[in-house]
Amino acid sequence: EVHLVESGGGPVQPGGSLRLSCAASGFTFDTYVMTWVRQPPGKGLEWVATMLDGAETSFYEDSVKGRFTISRDNAKDTLYLQLSSLKIEDTAMYYCQTGWMNDPSAVRGQGTQVTVSS
C-alpha cells in the first residue's frame, strides 16, 4: 500500500524559509514521478512542482519558480520541497503525491500546513 507522510510545515514570517519532507513507503519510489501540490485556504488544489524519477528533471509553477526547489533522495525514499522567500500567498496545506498533478491514480499524503504571516 502506498503511504506518504509529509512533515516540516509550520508558521513562518514573510521572506522566511522552510523545508518540507515527504517520506514514502509501500512502492518503488525511485520509479515514480513525484509532485508537490498545495491547497490555500478556501481554494482548490494547485500544482507546485514535479520531479521525474531520475531526480534530474523538475518543473515548477511560475509563481514559485526561483523560490522553491524540489528534490528527492531515492536512497531514503524521500521527497523534499525547499521553500524560500516565502510570501503570504504561499500559505496553504502542502501535499506530496505520486505521479503528475492530474494523475487519476495519484496517491496523496495527509499534508503539512505552511502559514506565512507577520
Short mmCIF file of C-alpha atoms in Angstrom, two decimals:
data_model
loop_
_atom_site.label_atom_id
_atom_site.label_comp_id
_atom_site.label_asym_id
_atom_site.label_seq_id
_atom_site.Cartn_x
_atom_site.Cartn_y
_atom_site.Cartn_z
CA GLU A 1 0.00 0.00 0.00
CA VAL A 2 1.32 3.42 -1.00
CA HIS A 3 1.92 5.61 2.05
CA LEU A 4 3.15 9.21 2.06
CA VAL A 5 3.84 11.28 5.17
CA GLU A 6 4.61 14.97 4.89
CA SER A 7 6.38 16.99 7.58
CA GLY A 8 8.25 20.25 8.07
CA GLY A 9 5.45 22.77 7.83
CA GLY A 10 4.72 25.47 10.38
CA PRO A 11 4.39 29.23 10.90
CA VAL A 12 6.97 31.46 9.21
CA GLN A 13 7.38 35.16 8.54
CA PRO A 14 7.36 36.61 5.01
CA GLY A 15 10.77 36.17 3.47
CA GLY A 16 11.48 33.12 5.58
CA SER A 17 12.28 29.55 4.61
CA LEU A 18 11.07 26.06 5.35
CA ARG A 19 12.00 22.59 4.17
CA LEU A 20 9.19 20.12 3.66
CA SER A 21 9.79 16.38 3.59
CA CYS A 22 7.68 13.53 2.30
CA ALA A 23 8.54 10.04 3.47
CA ALA A 24 7.35 7.37 1.05
CA SER A 25 6.73 3.67 1.59
CA GLY A 26 4.87 0.77 0.04
CA PHE A 27 6.04 1.28 -3.54
CA THR A 28 9.19 1.52 -5.62
CA PHE A 29 9.84 5.20 -5.00
CA ASP A 30 12.68 5.63 -7.46
CA THR A 31 10.49 4.61 -10.41
CA TYR A 32 7.80 7.23 -9.74
CA VAL A 33 7.32 10.80 -10.86
CA MET A 34 6.56 12.76 -7.67
CA THR A 35 4.69 16.02 -7.26
CA TRP A 36 4.03 18.69 -4.63
CA VAL A 37 0.62 20.34 -4.65
CA ARG A 38 -0.95 22.82 -2.26
CA GLN A 39 -4.36 23.99 -1.19
CA PRO A 40 -4.67 27.59 0.02
CA PRO A 41 -7.48 28.39 2.47
CA GLY A 42 -10.82 28.33 0.67
CA LYS A 43 -9.31 27.38 -2.69
CA GLY A 44 -8.74 24.27 -4.75
CA LEU A 45 -5.60 22.23 -5.21
CA GLU A 46 -2.74 23.98 -7.00
CA TRP A 47 0.24 22.34 -8.67
CA VAL A 48 3.57 23.47 -7.20
CA ALA A 49 6.36 21.30 -8.62
CA THR A 50 7.10 17.91 -10.13
CA MET A 51 10.27 15.88 -10.25
CA LEU A 52 10.90 12.94 -12.56
CA ASP A 53 12.06 9.61 -11.16
CA GLY A 54 15.69 10.18 -12.10
CA ALA A 55 15.98 13.19 -9.79
CA GLU A 56 17.50 15.31 -12.54
CA THR A 57 14.50 16.92 -14.19
CA SER A 58 11.98 19.13 -12.42
CA PHE A 59 9.19 21.51 -13.31
CA TYR A 60 7.75 24.45 -11.37
CA GLU A 61 4.64 26.55 -11.33
CA ASP A 62 5.56 30.08 -12.40
CA SER A 63 4.79 31.77 -9.08
CA VAL A 64 7.25 29.56 -7.17
CA LYS A 65 9.99 29.34 -9.78
CA GLY A 66 13.26 30.61 -8.33
CA ARG A 67 11.92 30.44 -4.76
CA PHE A 68 11.07 26.75 -4.28
CA THR A 69 13.27 23.76 -5.02
CA ILE A 70 12.03 20.21 -5.34
CA SER A 71 14.46 17.38 -4.73
CA ARG A 72 14.47 13.72 -3.85
CA ASP A 73 16.70 11.18 -2.18
CA ASN A 74 15.88 7.88 -3.81
CA ALA A 75 18.11 6.01 -1.35
CA LYS A 76 15.93 7.30 1.51
CA ASP A 77 12.59 7.16 -0.35
CA THR A 78 12.06 10.80 0.49
CA LEU A 79 10.85 13.82 -1.48
CA TYR A 80 11.69 17.37 -0.41
CA LEU A 81 10.49 20.88 -1.11
CA GLN A 82 12.72 23.76 -0.07
CA LEU A 83 10.62 26.90 0.31
CA SER A 84 12.46 30.24 0.33
CA SER A 85 11.47 33.91 0.10
CA LEU A 86 8.05 32.91 1.34
CA LYS A 87 5.08 35.16 0.67
CA ILE A 88 1.76 35.44 2.46
CA GLU A 89 0.10 33.92 -0.59
CA ASP A 90 2.16 30.75 -0.12
CA THR A 91 0.04 29.94 2.92
CA ALA A 92 -1.54 26.55 2.23
CA MET A 93 -1.69 22.89 3.11
CA TYR A 94 1.11 21.24 1.17
CA TYR A 95 0.76 17.67 -0.07
CA CYS A 96 3.10 15.31 -1.85
CA GLN A 97 1.64 12.84 -4.28
CA THR A 98 2.64 10.13 -6.67
CA GLY A 99 2.58 10.93 -10.37
CA TRP A 100 1.69 14.13 -12.14
CA MET A 101 -0.78 16.73 -10.88
CA ASN A 102 -3.84 15.27 -12.65
CA ASP A 103 -2.88 11.61 -12.49
CA PRO A 104 -6.19 9.81 -11.75
CA SER A 105 -4.37 7.10 -9.81
CA ALA A 106 -2.31 9.51 -7.71
CA VAL A 107 -1.98 8.91 -4.00
CA ARG A 108 -1.58 11.90 -1.73
CA GLY A 109 -0.35 12.22 1.85
CA GLN A 110 -2.17 13.89 4.72
CA GLY A 111 -0.42 17.21 4.16
CA THR A 112 1.61 19.67 6.20
CA GLN A 113 0.43 23.22 6.89
CA VAL A 114 2.55 26.22 5.94
CA THR A 115 1.38 29.56 7.33
CA VAL A 116 3.17 32.72 6.24
CA SER A 117 2.30 35.77 8.30
CA SER A 118 3.91 38.69 10.05
#
